[in-house]
Coordinates of C-alpha atoms in Angstrom, one line a residue:
X1 CA -23.0 -17.7 25.1
X2 CA -20.2 -20.0 23.5
X3 CA -16.4 -20.2 23.9
X4 CA -14.7 -18.5 21.3
X5 CA -11.4 -17.7 20.1
X6 CA -11.0 -13.5 21.3
X7 CA -9.5 -10.5 21.4
X8 CA -8.0 -10.0 24.5
X9 CA -8.5 -6.7 26.9
X10 CA -4.3 -5.4 25.5
X11 CA -5.9 -5.2 22.0
X12 CA -3.7 -8.7 21.3
X13 CA -5.5 -11.1 19.4
X14 CA -5.3 -14.8 21.0
X15 CA -6.8 -18.1 22.0
X16 CA -8.9 -18.2 24.5
X17 CA -12.6 -19.9 26.2
X18 CA -13.6 -16.4 27.2
X19 CA -17.3 -16.6 26.9
X20 CA -19.1 -14.5 23.8
X21 CA -22.4 -13.1 24.2
X22 CA -23.9 -13.4 20.9
X23 CA -26.5 -10.2 19.5
X24 CA -30.0 -11.2 21.7
X25 CA -32.0 -9.6 18.7
X26 CA -34.0 -12.4 17.8
X27 CA -33.7 -12.8 13.5
X28 CA -30.2 -12.0 14.3
X29 CA -29.6 -14.6 16.8
X30 CA -31.9 -17.1 14.9
X31 CA -29.3 -16.1 12.2
X32 CA -26.3 -16.9 14.4
X33 CA -27.4 -20.4 15.2
X34 CA -28.6 -21.1 11.4
X35 CA -24.9 -19.8 10.8
X36 CA -23.8 -22.4 12.8
X37 CA -25.9 -25.5 12.0
X38 CA -24.9 -25.0 8.3
X39 CA -20.9 -24.8 8.4
X40 CA -21.3 -21.0 7.6
X41 CA -23.7 -21.0 4.6
X42 CA -27.4 -20.0 6.2
X43 CA -28.6 -18.0 2.9
X44 CA -27.3 -19.6 0.0
X45 CA -26.6 -17.3 -2.7
X46 CA -25.4 -14.4 0.1
X47 CA -22.1 -14.4 1.7
X48 CA -22.3 -14.2 5.5
X49 CA -19.7 -14.7 8.8
X50 CA -19.8 -14.1 12.3
X51 CA -18.0 -10.8 13.5
X52 CA -17.0 -11.1 17.1
X53 CA -15.7 -7.4 19.1
X54 CA -15.0 -6.4 22.6
X55 CA -17.8 -4.5 23.9
X56 CA -16.5 -0.7 24.2
X57 CA -18.2 -0.9 27.5
X58 CA -18.9 -3.7 28.8
X59 CA -15.3 -5.4 27.8
X60 CA -17.4 -8.5 26.9
X61 CA -16.9 -10.6 23.8
X62 CA -19.8 -9.4 21.4
X63 CA -20.6 -11.7 18.5
X64 CA -22.8 -10.6 15.3
X65 CA -23.9 -12.1 12.0
X66 CA -23.4 -10.0 8.7
X67 CA -23.5 -10.3 4.9
X68 CA -20.3 -9.2 3.6
X69 CA -18.6 -8.5 -0.1
X70 CA -14.6 -9.0 -0.8
X71 CA -12.7 -5.9 -1.7
X72 CA -9.8 -6.3 -4.6
X73 CA -7.2 -6.3 -1.9
X74 CA -9.0 -9.0 -0.4
X75 CA -10.6 -7.5 3.0
X76 CA -13.9 -8.3 4.1
X77 CA -16.3 -5.2 3.1
X78 CA -19.1 -4.5 5.8
X79 CA -22.1 -2.9 6.0
X80 CA -22.8 -0.6 9.4
X81 CA -26.4 0.0 8.2
X82 CA -28.4 -0.9 11.1
X83 CA -31.7 -1.3 8.7
X84 CA -31.4 2.1 8.2
X85 CA -31.8 2.8 12.3
X86 CA -30.5 6.5 12.5
X87 CA -28.0 5.0 14.9
X88 CA -24.7 3.5 14.4
X89 CA -24.8 -0.5 15.3
X90 CA -23.0 -1.4 18.4
X91 CA -20.7 -3.7 16.5
X92 CA -19.6 -0.5 14.6
X93 CA -18.6 1.1 17.9
X94 CA -17.2 -1.4 19.2
X95 CA -14.6 -1.9 16.5
X96 CA -13.7 1.9 16.5
X97 CA -12.7 1.8 19.9
X98 CA -11.1 -1.5 19.2
X99 CA -10.3 -2.6 15.6
X100 CA -9.1 -6.5 16.9
X101 CA -11.8 -8.2 16.0
X102 CA -12.7 -12.5 14.9
X103 CA -14.3 -13.4 11.8
X104 CA -15.9 -16.9 11.2
X105 CA -16.4 -17.1 7.5
X106 CA -17.6 -20.9 6.9
X107 CA -15.9 -22.7 9.4
X108 CA -12.7 -21.0 9.5
X109 CA -12.1 -18.5 12.6
X110 CA -9.6 -15.8 11.5
X111 CA -8.3 -12.8 13.9
X112 CA -8.4 -9.8 11.8
X113 CA -8.2 -5.4 12.3
X114 CA -11.6 -3.4 11.1
X115 CA -11.3 0.1 10.0
X116 CA -13.7 2.5 8.7
X117 CA -13.6 3.0 5.1
X118 CA -12.5 6.0 3.6
X119 CA -14.7 8.5 1.6
X120 CA -12.7 7.2 -1.5
X121 CA -13.1 3.3 -0.6
X122 CA -16.8 4.1 0.5
X123 CA -17.4 5.5 -3.0
X124 CA -15.9 3.1 -4.8
X125 CA -17.5 -0.1 -2.4
X126 CA -20.7 1.2 -2.2
X127 CA -22.4 -0.1 -5.7
X128 CA -20.7 -3.5 -4.8
X129 CA -22.4 -3.7 -1.7
X130 CA -25.8 -2.5 -3.1
X131 CA -25.7 -5.5 -5.8
X132 CA -24.8 -8.0 -3.6
X133 CA -27.8 -6.8 -1.0
X134 CA -30.2 -4.4 -2.4
X135 CA -32.2 -3.6 0.6
X136 CA -28.6 -1.5 1.6
X137 CA -29.7 1.2 -0.8
X138 CA -33.4 1.2 0.5
X139 CA -31.8 1.8 4.5
X140 CA -29.7 4.8 3.1
X141 CA -32.9 6.5 1.9
X142 CA -34.4 5.5 5.6
X143 CA -31.8 7.7 8.0
X144 CA -29.8 11.0 7.6
X145 CA -26.4 9.2 9.1
X146 CA -24.0 8.6 6.6
X147 CA -24.2 4.4 6.5
X148 CA -20.5 3.6 7.2
X149 CA -18.6 0.3 5.4
X150 CA -15.9 -0.9 7.6
X151 CA -12.8 -2.8 5.6
X152 CA -11.5 -5.4 7.9
X153 CA -8.1 -7.2 6.9
X154 CA -7.2 -10.6 8.2
X155 CA -3.9 -10.7 10.2

């Protein structure tokens, strides 16, 4: 758990010292730790960020590490792959409930708004995502659900 800027219950982004709860999955928790230790560059050559959402059930701030690409309009594009699981990742469900999020990219922390990509956006951006992270193509074969892309735009 860490202190972080946060999204309030009213959905407005403000600075706070509310506790942020890191993803408890061991490899993701390790990724978050490496992100912080390296100033936001845990995997040289891969664009990584930390995403903080408000838990849709708990109301707590939840943080996870994700790879991203940039859309032509500057939005951060996230892939809700959940490693090919048949369930959407919790962070995706959280941002559907509260789209105001916080990103940490490198050492910068940004208030932002997230939205699922439209079908047209996803068709255009999927090849870009797979070029950056080829494992996403395999994840798509492991599940029957559509793997959503999310566009996150800084405020």
